[in-house]
mmCIF file of C-alpha atoms and ligand atoms in Angstrom:
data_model
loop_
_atom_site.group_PDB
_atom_site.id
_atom_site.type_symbol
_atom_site.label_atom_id
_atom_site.label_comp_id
_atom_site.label_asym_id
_atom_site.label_seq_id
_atom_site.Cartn_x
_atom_site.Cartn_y
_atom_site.Cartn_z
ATOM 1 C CA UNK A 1 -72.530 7.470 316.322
ATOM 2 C CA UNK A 2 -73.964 10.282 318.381
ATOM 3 C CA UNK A 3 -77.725 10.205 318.840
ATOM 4 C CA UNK A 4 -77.283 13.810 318.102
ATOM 5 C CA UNK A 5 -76.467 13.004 314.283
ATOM 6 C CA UNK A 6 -79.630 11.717 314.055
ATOM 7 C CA UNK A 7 -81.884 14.569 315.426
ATOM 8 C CA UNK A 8 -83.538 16.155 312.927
ATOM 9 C CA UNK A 9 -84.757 19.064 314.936
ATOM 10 C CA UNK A 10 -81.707 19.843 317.573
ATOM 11 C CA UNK A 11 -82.009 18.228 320.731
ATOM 12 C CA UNK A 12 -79.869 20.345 322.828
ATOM 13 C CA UNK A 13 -76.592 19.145 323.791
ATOM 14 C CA UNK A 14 -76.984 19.390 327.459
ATOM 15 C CA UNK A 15 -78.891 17.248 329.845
ATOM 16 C CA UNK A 16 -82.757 18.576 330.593
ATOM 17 C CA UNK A 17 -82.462 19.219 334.440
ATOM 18 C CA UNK A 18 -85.947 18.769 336.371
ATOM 19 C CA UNK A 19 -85.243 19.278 339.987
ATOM 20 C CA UNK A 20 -86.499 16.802 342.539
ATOM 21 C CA UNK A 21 -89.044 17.430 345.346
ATOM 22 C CA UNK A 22 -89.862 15.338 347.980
ATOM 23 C CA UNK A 23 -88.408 12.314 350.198
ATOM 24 C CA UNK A 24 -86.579 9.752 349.738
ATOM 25 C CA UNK A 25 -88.143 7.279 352.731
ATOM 26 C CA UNK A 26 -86.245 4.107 353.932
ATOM 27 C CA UNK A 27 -88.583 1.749 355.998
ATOM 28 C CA UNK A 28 -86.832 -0.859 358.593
ATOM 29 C CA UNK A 29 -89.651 -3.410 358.206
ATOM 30 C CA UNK A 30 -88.535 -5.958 355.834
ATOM 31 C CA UNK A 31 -91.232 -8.293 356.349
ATOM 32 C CA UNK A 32 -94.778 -6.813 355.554
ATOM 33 C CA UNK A 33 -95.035 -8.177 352.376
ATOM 34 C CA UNK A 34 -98.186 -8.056 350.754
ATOM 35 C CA UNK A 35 -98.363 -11.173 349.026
ATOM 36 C CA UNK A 36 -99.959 -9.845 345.298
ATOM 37 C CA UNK A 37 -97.037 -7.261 345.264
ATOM 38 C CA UNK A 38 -94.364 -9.865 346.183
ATOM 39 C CA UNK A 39 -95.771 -12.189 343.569
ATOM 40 C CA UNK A 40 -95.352 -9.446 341.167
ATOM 41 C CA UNK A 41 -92.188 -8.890 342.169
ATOM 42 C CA UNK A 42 -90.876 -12.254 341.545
ATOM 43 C CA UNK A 43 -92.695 -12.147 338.059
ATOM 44 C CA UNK A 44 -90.653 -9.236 337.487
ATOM 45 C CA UNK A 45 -87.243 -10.673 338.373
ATOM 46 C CA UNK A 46 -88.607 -14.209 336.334
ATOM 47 C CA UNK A 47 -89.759 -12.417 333.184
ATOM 48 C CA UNK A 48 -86.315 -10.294 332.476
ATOM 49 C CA UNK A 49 -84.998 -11.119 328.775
ATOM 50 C CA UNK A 50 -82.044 -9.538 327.464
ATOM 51 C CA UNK A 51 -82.767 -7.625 323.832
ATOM 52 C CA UNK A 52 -79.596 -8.410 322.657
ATOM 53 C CA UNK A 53 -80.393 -11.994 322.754
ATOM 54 C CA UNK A 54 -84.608 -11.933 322.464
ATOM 55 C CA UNK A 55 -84.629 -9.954 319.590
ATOM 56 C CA UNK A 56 -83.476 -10.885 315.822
ATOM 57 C CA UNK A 57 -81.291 -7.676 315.180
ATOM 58 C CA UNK A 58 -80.155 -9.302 311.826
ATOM 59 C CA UNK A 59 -83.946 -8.812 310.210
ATOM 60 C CA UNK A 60 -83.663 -5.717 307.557
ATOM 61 C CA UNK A 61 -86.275 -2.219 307.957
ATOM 62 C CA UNK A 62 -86.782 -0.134 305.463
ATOM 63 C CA UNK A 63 -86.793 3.257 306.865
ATOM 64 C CA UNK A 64 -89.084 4.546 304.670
ATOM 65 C CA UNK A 65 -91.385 1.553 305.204
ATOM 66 C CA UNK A 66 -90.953 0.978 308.848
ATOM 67 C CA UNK A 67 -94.063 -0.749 309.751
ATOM 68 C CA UNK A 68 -95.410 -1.696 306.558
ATOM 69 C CA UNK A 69 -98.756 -0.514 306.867
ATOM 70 C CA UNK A 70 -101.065 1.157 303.833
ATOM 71 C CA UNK A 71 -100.573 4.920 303.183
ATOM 72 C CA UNK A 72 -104.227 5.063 304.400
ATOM 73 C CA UNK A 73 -103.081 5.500 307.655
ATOM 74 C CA UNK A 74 -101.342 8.822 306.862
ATOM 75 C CA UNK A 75 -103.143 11.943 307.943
ATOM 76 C CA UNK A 76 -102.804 13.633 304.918
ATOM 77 C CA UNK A 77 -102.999 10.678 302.910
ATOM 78 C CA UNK A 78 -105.779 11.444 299.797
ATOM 79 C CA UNK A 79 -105.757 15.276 300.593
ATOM 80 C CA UNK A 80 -104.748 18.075 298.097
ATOM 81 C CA UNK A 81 -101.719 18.261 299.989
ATOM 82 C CA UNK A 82 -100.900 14.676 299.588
ATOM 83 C CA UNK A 83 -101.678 14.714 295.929
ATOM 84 C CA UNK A 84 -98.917 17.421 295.222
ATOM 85 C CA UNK A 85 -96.696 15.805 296.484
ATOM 86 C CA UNK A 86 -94.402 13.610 294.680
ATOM 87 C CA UNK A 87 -92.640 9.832 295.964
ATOM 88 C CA UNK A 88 -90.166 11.447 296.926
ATOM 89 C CA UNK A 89 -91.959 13.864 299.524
ATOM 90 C CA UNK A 90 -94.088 10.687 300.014
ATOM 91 C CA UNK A 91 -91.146 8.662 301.222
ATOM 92 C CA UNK A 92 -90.385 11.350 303.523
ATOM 93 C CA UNK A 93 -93.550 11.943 305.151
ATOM 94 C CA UNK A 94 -93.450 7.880 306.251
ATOM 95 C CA UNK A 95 -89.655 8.377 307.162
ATOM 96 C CA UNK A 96 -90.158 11.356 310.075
ATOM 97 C CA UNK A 97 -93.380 9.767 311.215
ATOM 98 C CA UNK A 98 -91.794 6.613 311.539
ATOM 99 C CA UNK A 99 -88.783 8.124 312.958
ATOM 100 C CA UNK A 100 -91.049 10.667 315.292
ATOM 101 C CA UNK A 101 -93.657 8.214 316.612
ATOM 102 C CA UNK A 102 -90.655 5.444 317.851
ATOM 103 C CA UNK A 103 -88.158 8.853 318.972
ATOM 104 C CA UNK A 104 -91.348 9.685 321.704
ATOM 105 C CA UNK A 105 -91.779 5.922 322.503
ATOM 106 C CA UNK A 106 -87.936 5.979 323.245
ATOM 107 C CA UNK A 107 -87.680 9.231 325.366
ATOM 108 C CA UNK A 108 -91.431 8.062 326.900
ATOM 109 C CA UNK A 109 -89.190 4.415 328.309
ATOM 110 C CA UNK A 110 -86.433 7.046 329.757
ATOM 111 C CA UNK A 111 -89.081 8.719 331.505
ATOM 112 C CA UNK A 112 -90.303 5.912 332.610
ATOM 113 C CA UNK A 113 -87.162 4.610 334.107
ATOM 114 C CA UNK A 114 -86.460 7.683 335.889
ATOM 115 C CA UNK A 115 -89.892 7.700 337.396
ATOM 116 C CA UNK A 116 -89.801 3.971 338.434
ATOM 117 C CA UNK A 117 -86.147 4.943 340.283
ATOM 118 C CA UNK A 118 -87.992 7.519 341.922
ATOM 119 C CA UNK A 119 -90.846 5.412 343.290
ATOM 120 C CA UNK A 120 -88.029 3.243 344.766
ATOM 121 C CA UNK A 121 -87.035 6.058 346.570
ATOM 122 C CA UNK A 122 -90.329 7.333 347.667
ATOM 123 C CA UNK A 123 -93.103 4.785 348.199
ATOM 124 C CA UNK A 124 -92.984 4.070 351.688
ATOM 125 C CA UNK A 125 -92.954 0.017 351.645
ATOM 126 C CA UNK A 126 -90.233 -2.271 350.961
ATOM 127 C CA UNK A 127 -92.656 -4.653 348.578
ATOM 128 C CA UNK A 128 -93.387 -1.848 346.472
ATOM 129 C CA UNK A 129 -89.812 -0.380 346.411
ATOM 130 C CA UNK A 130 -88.785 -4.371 345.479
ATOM 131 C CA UNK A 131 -91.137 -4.235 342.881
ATOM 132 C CA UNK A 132 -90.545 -0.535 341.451
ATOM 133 C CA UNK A 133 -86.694 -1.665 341.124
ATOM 134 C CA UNK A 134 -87.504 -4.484 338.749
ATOM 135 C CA UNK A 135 -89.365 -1.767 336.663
ATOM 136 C CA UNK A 136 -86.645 0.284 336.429
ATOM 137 C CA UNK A 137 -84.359 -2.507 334.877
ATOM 138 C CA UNK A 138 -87.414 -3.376 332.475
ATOM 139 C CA UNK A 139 -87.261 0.426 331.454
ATOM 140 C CA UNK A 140 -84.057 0.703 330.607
ATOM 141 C CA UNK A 141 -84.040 -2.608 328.862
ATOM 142 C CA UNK A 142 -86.708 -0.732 326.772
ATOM 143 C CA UNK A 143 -85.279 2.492 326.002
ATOM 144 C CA UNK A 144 -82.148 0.787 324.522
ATOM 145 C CA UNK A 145 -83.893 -1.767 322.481
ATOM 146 C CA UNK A 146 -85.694 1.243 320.928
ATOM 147 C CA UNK A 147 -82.944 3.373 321.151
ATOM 148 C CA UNK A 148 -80.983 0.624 319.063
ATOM 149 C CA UNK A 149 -83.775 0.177 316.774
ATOM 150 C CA UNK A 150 -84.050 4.066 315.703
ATOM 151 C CA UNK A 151 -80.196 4.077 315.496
ATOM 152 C CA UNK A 152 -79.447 0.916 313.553
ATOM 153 C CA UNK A 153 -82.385 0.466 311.591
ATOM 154 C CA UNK A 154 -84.578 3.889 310.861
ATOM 155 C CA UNK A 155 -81.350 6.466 311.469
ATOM 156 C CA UNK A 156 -83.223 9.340 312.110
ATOM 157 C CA UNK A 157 -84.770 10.634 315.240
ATOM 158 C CA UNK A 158 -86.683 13.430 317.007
ATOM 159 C CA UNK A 159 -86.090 15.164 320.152
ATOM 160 C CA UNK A 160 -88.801 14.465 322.721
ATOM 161 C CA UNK A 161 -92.088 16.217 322.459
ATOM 162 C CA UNK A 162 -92.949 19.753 323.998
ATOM 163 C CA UNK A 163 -96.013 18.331 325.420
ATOM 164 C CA UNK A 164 -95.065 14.877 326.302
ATOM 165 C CA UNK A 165 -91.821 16.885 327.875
ATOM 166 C CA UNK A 166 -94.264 19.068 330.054
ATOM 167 C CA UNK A 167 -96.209 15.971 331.066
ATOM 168 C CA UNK A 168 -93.194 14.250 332.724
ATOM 169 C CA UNK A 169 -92.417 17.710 334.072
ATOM 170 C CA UNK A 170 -95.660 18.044 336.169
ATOM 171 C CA UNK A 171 -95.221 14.551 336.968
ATOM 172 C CA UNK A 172 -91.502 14.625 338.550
ATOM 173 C CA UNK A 173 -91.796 17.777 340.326
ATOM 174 C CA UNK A 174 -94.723 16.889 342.361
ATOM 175 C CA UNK A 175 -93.601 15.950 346.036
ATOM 176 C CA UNK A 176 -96.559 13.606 346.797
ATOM 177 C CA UNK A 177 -94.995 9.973 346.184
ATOM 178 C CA UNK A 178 -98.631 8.782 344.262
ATOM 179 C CA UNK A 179 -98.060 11.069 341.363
ATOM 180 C CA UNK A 180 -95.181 9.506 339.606
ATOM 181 C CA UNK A 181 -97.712 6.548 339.782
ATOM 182 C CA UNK A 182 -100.407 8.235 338.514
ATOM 183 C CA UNK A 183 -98.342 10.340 335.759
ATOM 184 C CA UNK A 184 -96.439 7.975 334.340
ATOM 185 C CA UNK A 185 -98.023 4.781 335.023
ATOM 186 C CA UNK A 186 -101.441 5.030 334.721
ATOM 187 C CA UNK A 187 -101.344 7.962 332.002
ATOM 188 C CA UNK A 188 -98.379 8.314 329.926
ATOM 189 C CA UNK A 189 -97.602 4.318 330.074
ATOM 190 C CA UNK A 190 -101.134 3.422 329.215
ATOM 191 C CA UNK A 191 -101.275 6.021 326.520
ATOM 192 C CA UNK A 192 -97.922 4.483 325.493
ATOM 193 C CA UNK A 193 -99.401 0.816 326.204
ATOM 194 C CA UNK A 194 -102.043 1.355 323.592
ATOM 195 C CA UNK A 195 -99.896 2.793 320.743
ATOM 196 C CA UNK A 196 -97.790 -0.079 321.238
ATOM 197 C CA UNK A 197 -100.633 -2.113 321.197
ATOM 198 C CA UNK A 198 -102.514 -1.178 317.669
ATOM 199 C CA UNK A 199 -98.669 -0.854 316.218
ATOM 200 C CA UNK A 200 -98.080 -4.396 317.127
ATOM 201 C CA UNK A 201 -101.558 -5.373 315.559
ATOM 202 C CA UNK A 202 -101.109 -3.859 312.409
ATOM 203 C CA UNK A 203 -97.311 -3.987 311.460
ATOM 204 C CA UNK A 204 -96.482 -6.627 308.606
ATOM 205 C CA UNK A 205 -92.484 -6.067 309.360
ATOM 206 C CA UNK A 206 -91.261 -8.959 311.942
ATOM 207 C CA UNK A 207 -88.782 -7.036 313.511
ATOM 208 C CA UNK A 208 -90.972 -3.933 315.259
ATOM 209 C CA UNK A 209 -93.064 -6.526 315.632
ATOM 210 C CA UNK A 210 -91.150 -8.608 318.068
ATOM 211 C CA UNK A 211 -89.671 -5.721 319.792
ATOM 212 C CA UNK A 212 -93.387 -3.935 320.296
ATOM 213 C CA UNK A 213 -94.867 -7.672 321.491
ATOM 214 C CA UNK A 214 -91.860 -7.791 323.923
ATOM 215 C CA UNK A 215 -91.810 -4.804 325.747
ATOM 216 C CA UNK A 216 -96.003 -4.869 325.732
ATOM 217 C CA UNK A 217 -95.466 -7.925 327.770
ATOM 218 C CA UNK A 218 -93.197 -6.288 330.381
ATOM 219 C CA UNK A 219 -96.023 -3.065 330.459
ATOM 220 C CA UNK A 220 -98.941 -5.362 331.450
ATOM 221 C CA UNK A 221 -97.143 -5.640 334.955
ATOM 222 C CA UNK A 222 -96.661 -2.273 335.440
ATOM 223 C CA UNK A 223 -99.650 -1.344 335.070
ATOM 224 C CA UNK A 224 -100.758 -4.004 337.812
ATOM 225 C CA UNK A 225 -98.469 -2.252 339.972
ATOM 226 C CA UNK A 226 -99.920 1.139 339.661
ATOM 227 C CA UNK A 227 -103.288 -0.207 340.151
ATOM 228 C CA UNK A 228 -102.671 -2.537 342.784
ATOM 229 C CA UNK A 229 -100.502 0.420 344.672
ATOM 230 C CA UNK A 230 -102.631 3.227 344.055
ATOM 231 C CA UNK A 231 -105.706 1.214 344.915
ATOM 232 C CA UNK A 232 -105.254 1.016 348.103
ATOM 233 C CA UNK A 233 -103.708 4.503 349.152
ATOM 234 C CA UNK A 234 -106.758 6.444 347.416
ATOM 235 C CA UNK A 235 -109.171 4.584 349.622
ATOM 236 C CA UNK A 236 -107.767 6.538 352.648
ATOM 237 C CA UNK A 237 -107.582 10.281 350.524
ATOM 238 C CA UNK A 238 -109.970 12.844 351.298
ATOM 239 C CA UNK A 239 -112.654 14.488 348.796
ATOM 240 C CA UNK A 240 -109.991 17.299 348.403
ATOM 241 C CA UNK A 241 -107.245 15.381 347.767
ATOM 242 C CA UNK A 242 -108.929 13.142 345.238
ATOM 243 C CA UNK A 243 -110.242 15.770 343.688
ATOM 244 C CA UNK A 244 -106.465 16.955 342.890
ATOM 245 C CA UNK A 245 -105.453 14.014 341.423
ATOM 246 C CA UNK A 246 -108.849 13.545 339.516
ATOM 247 C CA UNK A 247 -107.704 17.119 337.967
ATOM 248 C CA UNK A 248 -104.582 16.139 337.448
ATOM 249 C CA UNK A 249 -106.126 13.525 335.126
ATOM 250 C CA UNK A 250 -108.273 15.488 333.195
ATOM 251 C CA UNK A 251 -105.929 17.597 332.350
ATOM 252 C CA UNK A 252 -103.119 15.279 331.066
ATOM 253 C CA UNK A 253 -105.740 12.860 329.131
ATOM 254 C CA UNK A 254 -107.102 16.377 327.153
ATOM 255 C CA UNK A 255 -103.647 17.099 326.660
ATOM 256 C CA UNK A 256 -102.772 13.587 325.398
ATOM 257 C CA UNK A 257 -105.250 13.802 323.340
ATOM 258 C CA UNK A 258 -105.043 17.744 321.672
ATOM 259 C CA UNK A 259 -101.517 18.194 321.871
ATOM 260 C CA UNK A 260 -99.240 15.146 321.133
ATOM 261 C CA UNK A 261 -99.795 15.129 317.565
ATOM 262 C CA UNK A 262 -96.621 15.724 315.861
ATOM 263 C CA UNK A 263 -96.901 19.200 314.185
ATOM 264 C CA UNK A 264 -93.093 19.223 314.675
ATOM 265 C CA UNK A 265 -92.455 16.705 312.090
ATOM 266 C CA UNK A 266 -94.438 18.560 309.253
ATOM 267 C CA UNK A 267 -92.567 21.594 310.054
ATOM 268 C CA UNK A 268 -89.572 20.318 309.326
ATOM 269 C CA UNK A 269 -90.372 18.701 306.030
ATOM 270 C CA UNK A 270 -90.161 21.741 304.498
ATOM 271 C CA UNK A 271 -93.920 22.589 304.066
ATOM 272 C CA UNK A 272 -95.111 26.028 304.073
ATOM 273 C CA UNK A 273 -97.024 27.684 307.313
ATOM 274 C CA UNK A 274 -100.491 26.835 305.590
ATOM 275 C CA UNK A 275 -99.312 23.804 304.405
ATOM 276 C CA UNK A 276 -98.755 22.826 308.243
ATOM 277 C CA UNK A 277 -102.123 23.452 308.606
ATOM 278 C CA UNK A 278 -103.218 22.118 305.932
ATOM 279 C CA UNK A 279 -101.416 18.767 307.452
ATOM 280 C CA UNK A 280 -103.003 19.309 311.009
ATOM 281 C CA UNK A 281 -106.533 19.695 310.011
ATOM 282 C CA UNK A 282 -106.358 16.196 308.258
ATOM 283 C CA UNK A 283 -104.630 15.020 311.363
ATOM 284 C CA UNK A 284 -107.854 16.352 313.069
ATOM 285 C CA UNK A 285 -110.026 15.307 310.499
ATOM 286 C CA UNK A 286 -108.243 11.823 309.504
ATOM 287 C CA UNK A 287 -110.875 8.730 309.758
ATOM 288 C CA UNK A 288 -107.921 6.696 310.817
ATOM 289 C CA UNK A 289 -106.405 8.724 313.375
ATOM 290 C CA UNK A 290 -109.754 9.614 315.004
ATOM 291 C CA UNK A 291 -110.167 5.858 315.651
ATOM 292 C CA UNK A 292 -106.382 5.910 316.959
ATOM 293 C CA UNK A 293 -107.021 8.614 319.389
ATOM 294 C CA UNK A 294 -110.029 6.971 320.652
ATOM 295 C CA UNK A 295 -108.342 3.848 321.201
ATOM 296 C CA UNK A 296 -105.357 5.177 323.532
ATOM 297 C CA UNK A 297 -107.565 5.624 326.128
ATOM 298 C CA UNK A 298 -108.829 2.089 326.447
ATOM 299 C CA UNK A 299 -106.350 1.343 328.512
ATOM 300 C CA UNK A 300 -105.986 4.346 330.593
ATOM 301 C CA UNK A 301 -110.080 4.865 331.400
ATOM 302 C CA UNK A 302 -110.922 0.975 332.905
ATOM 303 C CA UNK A 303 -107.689 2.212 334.882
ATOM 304 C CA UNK A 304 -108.620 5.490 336.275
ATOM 305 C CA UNK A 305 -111.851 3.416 337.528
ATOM 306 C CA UNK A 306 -109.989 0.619 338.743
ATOM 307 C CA UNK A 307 -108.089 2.567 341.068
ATOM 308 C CA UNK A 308 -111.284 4.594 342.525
ATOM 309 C CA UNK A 309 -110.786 8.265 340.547
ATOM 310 C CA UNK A 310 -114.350 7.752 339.292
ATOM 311 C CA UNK A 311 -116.582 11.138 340.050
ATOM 312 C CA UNK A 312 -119.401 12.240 338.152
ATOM 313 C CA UNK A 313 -116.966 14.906 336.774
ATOM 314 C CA UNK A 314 -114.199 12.367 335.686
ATOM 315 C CA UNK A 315 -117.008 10.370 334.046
ATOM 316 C CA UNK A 316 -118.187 13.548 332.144
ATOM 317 C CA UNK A 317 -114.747 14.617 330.935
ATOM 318 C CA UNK A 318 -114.367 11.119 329.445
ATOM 319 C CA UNK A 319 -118.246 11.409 328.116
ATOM 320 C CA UNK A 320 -116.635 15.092 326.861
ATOM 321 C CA UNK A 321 -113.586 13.395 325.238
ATOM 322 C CA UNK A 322 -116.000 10.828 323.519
ATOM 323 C CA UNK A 323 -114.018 7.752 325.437
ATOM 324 C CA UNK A 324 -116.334 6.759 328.591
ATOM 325 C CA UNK A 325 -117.602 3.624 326.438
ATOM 326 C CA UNK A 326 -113.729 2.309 327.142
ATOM 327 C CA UNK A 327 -114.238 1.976 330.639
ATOM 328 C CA UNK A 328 -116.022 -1.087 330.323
ATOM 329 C CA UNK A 329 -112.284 -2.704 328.616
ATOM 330 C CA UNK A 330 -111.621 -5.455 331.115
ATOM 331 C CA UNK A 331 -107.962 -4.564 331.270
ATOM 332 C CA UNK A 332 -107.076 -8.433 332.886
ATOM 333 C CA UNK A 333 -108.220 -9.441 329.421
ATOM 334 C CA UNK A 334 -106.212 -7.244 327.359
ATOM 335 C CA UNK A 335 -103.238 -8.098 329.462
ATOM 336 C CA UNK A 336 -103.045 -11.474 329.123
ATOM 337 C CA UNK A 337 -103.601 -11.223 325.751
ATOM 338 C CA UNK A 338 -100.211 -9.253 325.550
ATOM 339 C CA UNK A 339 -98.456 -11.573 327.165
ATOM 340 C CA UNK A 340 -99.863 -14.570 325.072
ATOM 341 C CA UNK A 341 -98.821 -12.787 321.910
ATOM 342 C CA UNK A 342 -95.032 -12.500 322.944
ATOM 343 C CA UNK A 343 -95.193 -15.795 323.893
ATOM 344 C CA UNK A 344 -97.023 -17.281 320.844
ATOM 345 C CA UNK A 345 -94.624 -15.374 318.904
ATOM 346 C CA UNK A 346 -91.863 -16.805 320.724
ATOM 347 C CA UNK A 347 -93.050 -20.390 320.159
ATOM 348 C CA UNK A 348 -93.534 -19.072 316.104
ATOM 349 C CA UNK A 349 -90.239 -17.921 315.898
ATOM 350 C CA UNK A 350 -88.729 -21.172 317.998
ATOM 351 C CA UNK A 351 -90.642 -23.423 315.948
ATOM 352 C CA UNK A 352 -89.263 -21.725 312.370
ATOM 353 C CA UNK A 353 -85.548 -22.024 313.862
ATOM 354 C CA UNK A 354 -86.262 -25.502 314.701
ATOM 355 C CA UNK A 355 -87.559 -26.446 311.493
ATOM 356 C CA UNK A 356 -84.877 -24.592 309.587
ATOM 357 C CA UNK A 357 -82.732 -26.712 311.706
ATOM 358 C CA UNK A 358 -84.267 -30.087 310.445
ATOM 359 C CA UNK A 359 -83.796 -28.963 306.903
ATOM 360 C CA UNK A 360 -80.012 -28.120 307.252
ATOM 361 C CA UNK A 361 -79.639 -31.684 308.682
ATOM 362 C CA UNK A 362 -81.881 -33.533 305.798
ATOM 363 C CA UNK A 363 -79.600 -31.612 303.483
ATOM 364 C CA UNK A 364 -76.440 -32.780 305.072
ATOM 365 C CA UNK A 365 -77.536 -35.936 305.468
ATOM 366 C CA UNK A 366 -78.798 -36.235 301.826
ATOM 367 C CA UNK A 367 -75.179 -34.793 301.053
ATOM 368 C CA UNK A 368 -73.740 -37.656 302.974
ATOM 369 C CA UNK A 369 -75.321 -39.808 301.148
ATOM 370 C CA UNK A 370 -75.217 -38.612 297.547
ATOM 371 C CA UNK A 371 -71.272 -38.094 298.377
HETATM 372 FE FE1 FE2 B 1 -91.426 0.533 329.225
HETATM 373 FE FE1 FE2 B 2 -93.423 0.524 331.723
#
């Protein structure tokens, strides 16, 4: 079926054209490998796993229960607006944000692909290029797993958000290689990084489970590749040019934060103008989504640090924003913690099969013996 089916807003049939600026730079050294990236890289190529294999496509969702989390989580959840409405509204309103929240995760892993691809072209050493073309295979791993999930399992879907759209916009269409990195990887994938992350924490339902754990495993590398790349080249920037890309920030983390919220999906359940706003001021207001906001930024701030954006004025944006306390996130921790969790769940799962296994046996065996 047509991904278009499933839009609830039209997507637009044709392709979204950004044109591309820059160079695409070959290099003829093949052997200045810095030996963190090239051990990265072979992590890459090691750590590959095919979703049609990893993941347990058979497990049911219920698409108007996706992640199986309390209504408390809702924005509206407890206002007026709520209260008028009956289950049947109800089930809708966890339906499109379901269906909304995984749609941007899915056009956010295109994105991604197509800005790893470019960093192959553009980043001037081989290790990195090596590197950035294992990414781009890990992306496109994870836009169809979650392009099969919203297809198979929660059959609805939203075009890609205005804001997140603009976002990838300003970050394609700059010429300076570094800003892919700094776009996608440090902000839009550690934005993503952290949804993924308190999704994967809270969700009772095994199957967005596994697929959230999985992919979070493949993320904690590339955000080691951002930092370790960009790291290095903004030692050598001048105050000017920092100062660019420390504006750069600023502005997409207040955007992030302001804009991505999702008005699109209350318009289109069929809720009056002030009802929208109605909707929006408890998204504002919402206990739970205040502490959600706060917490996509801890993985982005500790980054911006890391890689030496870290000016009085950064700092006071973040103080502004109400985030600076995340800088002190030690981001090695959180990392390995992702990967631990796929893995542990792996060894879960493994251990379940095995045991399921043993039973069938016993039975047979008792059968055998009965017969
Ligand atoms: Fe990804
Ligand atoms: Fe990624």
């Amino acid at each position: 079926m047509s991904t278009h089916d499933l839009y609830t807003i039209p997507a637009g049939l044709s392709t979204w054209n950004v044109d591309m600026a820059g160079t695409s730079k070959f290099t003829w050294e093949y052997d200045d490998g810095r030996d963190r990236m090239l051990a990265l890289y072979q992590k890459g190529k090691d750590k590959q796993w095919d979703s049609v294999r990893r993941i347990d496509w058979g497990l049911e969702v219920d698409p108007y229960d996706v992640l199986g989390i309390p209504d408390t989580t809702i924005a509206i959840h407890g206002t007026p607006l709520w209260e008028r409405m009956d289950e049947r509204q109800r089930k809708d309103v966890r339906l499109h944000g379901a269906a909304w929240q995984f749609s941007q995760f899915l056009h956010g892993e295109q994105g991604a692909m197509i800005c790893s691809a470019r960093i192959v072209e553009s980043v001037p050493d081989l290790d990195s290029k090596f590197y950035a073309a294992t990414q781009t295979m890990d992306e496109a791993r994870h836009a169809e797993t979650y392009a099969r999930f919203l297809q198979e399992k929660v059959g609805l879907a939203y075009p890609i958000n205005e804001h997140l759209k603009a976002l990838l916009d300003s970050t394609l269409t700059d010429s300076r290689w570094d800003m892919p990195y700094l776009g996608m990887q440090v902000l839009i994938e550690g934005l993503a990084l952290a949804a993924f992350g308190v999704m994967r924490d809270i969700t009772t339902k095994p199957l967005p489970k596994q697929i959230l754990a999985y992919v979070m495993q493949d993320e904690a590398r590339h955000v080691a590749f951002g930092r370790m790349a960009l790291r290095d080249y903004y030692k050598e920037l001048s105050e000017t040019e920092l100062r660019e890309r420390e504006d750069f920030v600023i502005e997409g983390c207040y955007l992030m934060r302001d804009r991505l919220r999702g008005r699109e999906t209350w318009e289109n359940l069929g809720l009056t103008k002030a009802e929208v706003d109605e909707a929006m001021q408890a998204v504002d207001e919402s206990e739970y989504l205040r502490l959600f906001r706060s917490l996509l930024f801890s993985r982005i701030v500790p980054c911006v640090k890391d890689i030496g954006l870290w000016s009085p004025r950064l700092q006071q944006a973040y103080a502004d924003m109400g985030v600076l306390e995340m800088a002190g996130q030690s981001l090695e921790a959180l990392m390995k913690q992702d990967e631990e969790i796929a893995e542990k769940l792996d060894e879960a799962r493994f251990a379940e099969e095995e045991s399921e296994r043993h039973t069938e046996v016993a039975d047979t065996i008792a059968l055998g013996s009965t017969g």
